[in-house]
Amino acid sequence: MKIVLTFILSITLSSIMAQQNEITRKNLQPALINQKVKAVEIQEITFPAGKTAPKHVHPCPVVGYVKSGSIFFQIEGQDAIILEEGDSFYEPKNVNILHFDNASKEIAMTFIAFYLKENNEENVKLVH
């Protein structure tokens, strides 16, 4: 009986350890981008606690993810949402971004932005 239990325990532990060594994939951000991408500019951007971004557009599509903190995010015509650490986002080309603000008044927020460029576009333009 001890041999059978030892064998079952051994197989179970081997299975658990194999699962921990598996590569996993999680789809974070589907985005339809209607342009050729010739270059990608990647930036890590940090907003101090309570910092808000002015209304703006991006002359190129932007995809990214929240490295730390949380973002109050709103694209014109869509509902505002809160993005948390690990969440991804997509900002379409030439669409008004109404809010991209640090949602916390106490801690800084950092995100990684991938600017998908067809030519030599600016990363951001302010909208007045």
Short mmCIF file of C-alpha atoms in Angstrom, two decimals:
data_model
loop_
_atom_site.label_atom_id
_atom_site.label_comp_id
_atom_site.label_asym_id
_atom_site.label_seq_id
_atom_site.Cartn_x
_atom_site.Cartn_y
_atom_site.Cartn_z
CA MET A 1 0.00 0.00 0.00
CA LYS A 2 2.87 2.41 0.84
CA ILE A 3 4.42 1.76 -2.56
CA VAL A 4 1.14 2.59 -4.35
CA LEU A 5 0.66 5.81 -2.34
CA THR A 6 4.28 6.82 -2.95
CA PHE A 7 3.83 6.15 -6.66
CA ILE A 8 0.61 8.23 -6.83
CA LEU A 9 2.21 11.07 -4.85
CA SER A 10 5.25 10.99 -7.15
CA ILE A 11 3.09 11.19 -10.30
CA THR A 12 0.99 14.02 -8.81
CA LEU A 13 4.07 16.04 -7.83
CA SER A 14 5.63 15.47 -11.25
CA SER A 15 2.45 16.70 -12.90
CA ILE A 16 2.32 19.82 -10.71
CA MET A 17 5.98 20.61 -11.38
CA ALA A 18 5.51 20.14 -15.13
CA GLN A 19 2.59 22.59 -15.08
CA GLN A 20 4.74 25.20 -13.32
CA ASN A 21 7.34 24.94 -16.08
CA GLU A 22 4.84 25.44 -18.91
CA ILE A 23 4.88 28.54 -21.08
CA THR A 24 1.52 30.31 -20.92
CA ARG A 25 0.04 32.95 -23.19
CA LYS A 26 -2.72 35.42 -22.41
CA ASN A 27 -4.25 37.62 -25.12
CA LEU A 28 -4.11 41.16 -23.73
CA GLN A 29 -5.07 43.64 -26.43
CA PRO A 30 -6.57 42.95 -29.84
CA ALA A 31 -6.24 46.00 -32.10
CA LEU A 32 -6.96 46.53 -35.78
CA ILE A 33 -4.30 48.84 -37.18
CA ASN A 34 -4.93 50.08 -40.69
CA GLN A 35 -1.40 51.11 -41.67
CA LYS A 36 2.03 49.76 -42.40
CA VAL A 37 4.32 49.86 -39.39
CA LYS A 38 7.90 50.68 -40.31
CA ALA A 39 9.16 51.56 -36.83
CA VAL A 40 8.22 51.10 -33.21
CA GLU A 41 9.23 53.60 -30.55
CA ILE A 42 8.93 52.21 -27.03
CA GLN A 43 8.81 54.51 -24.02
CA GLU A 44 8.42 54.03 -20.28
CA ILE A 45 6.43 56.99 -18.96
CA THR A 46 5.80 57.88 -15.32
CA PHE A 47 3.12 60.24 -14.02
CA PRO A 48 3.44 61.61 -10.49
CA ALA A 49 0.54 61.10 -8.08
CA GLY A 50 -2.55 63.01 -9.22
CA LYS A 51 -1.04 64.05 -12.60
CA THR A 52 -3.48 64.39 -15.50
CA ALA A 53 -2.75 64.44 -19.22
CA PRO A 54 -4.26 67.15 -21.42
CA LYS A 55 -6.70 66.19 -24.17
CA HIS A 56 -4.58 64.83 -27.03
CA VAL A 57 -4.33 62.69 -30.16
CA HIS A 58 -1.64 60.36 -31.43
CA PRO A 59 -0.63 60.68 -35.11
CA CYS A 60 0.25 56.98 -34.93
CA PRO A 61 -1.48 54.07 -33.15
CA VAL A 62 -0.29 53.37 -29.60
CA VAL A 63 -0.51 50.12 -27.67
CA GLY A 64 0.77 49.70 -24.17
CA TYR A 65 0.40 48.32 -20.70
CA VAL A 66 0.30 49.59 -17.16
CA LYS A 67 3.54 48.71 -15.39
CA SER A 68 2.46 50.09 -11.99
CA GLY A 69 -0.35 52.16 -10.52
CA SER A 70 -3.68 52.84 -12.21
CA ILE A 71 -4.93 55.03 -15.07
CA PHE A 72 -8.24 56.85 -15.56
CA PHE A 73 -8.61 56.32 -19.33
CA GLN A 74 -11.17 57.59 -21.83
CA ILE A 75 -11.24 57.71 -25.61
CA GLU A 76 -13.77 60.12 -27.14
CA GLY A 77 -17.09 58.34 -27.72
CA GLN A 78 -16.32 55.56 -25.22
CA ASP A 79 -16.94 55.11 -21.52
CA ALA A 80 -14.18 56.01 -19.08
CA ILE A 81 -12.44 53.04 -17.46
CA ILE A 82 -9.78 52.42 -14.86
CA LEU A 83 -6.72 50.49 -16.04
CA GLU A 84 -4.80 48.65 -13.32
CA GLU A 85 -1.26 47.28 -13.16
CA GLY A 86 -0.88 44.61 -15.86
CA ASP A 87 -3.77 45.90 -18.00
CA SER A 88 -3.17 46.82 -21.63
CA PHE A 89 -4.58 49.64 -23.73
CA TYR A 90 -4.93 50.79 -27.34
CA GLU A 91 -5.10 54.41 -28.47
CA PRO A 92 -6.14 54.65 -32.14
CA LYS A 93 -4.44 57.02 -34.55
CA ASN A 94 -5.94 60.55 -34.70
CA VAL A 95 -8.71 59.93 -32.14
CA ASN A 96 -9.20 62.29 -29.19
CA ILE A 97 -7.95 60.90 -25.89
CA LEU A 98 -10.03 62.72 -23.29
CA HIS A 99 -8.36 61.19 -20.21
CA PHE A 100 -5.12 59.39 -19.61
CA ASP A 101 -4.66 60.38 -15.98
CA ASN A 102 -3.03 58.93 -12.90
CA ALA A 103 -6.06 57.61 -11.02
CA SER A 104 -4.24 57.89 -7.68
CA LYS A 105 -3.57 61.05 -5.71
CA GLU A 106 -1.06 59.14 -3.54
CA ILE A 107 1.19 57.04 -5.78
CA ALA A 108 2.96 57.44 -9.13
CA MET A 109 1.82 55.52 -12.22
CA THR A 110 4.10 54.05 -14.88
CA PHE A 111 3.16 52.64 -18.26
CA ILE A 112 4.96 51.32 -21.32
CA ALA A 113 3.84 52.78 -24.67
CA PHE A 114 4.60 51.30 -28.10
CA TYR A 115 4.23 53.97 -30.80
CA LEU A 116 3.60 52.18 -34.12
CA LYS A 117 5.00 54.48 -36.77
CA GLU A 118 4.57 54.43 -40.52
CA ASN A 119 6.86 57.39 -41.11
CA ASN A 120 8.32 59.97 -38.76
CA GLU A 121 5.11 60.93 -36.93
CA GLU A 122 5.13 62.78 -33.63
CA ASN A 123 4.14 60.67 -30.64
CA VAL A 124 1.47 63.05 -29.36
CA LYS A 125 -0.32 66.30 -30.28
CA LEU A 126 -2.30 68.37 -27.80
CA VAL A 127 -5.91 69.23 -28.66
CA HIS A 128 -7.13 72.69 -27.67
#
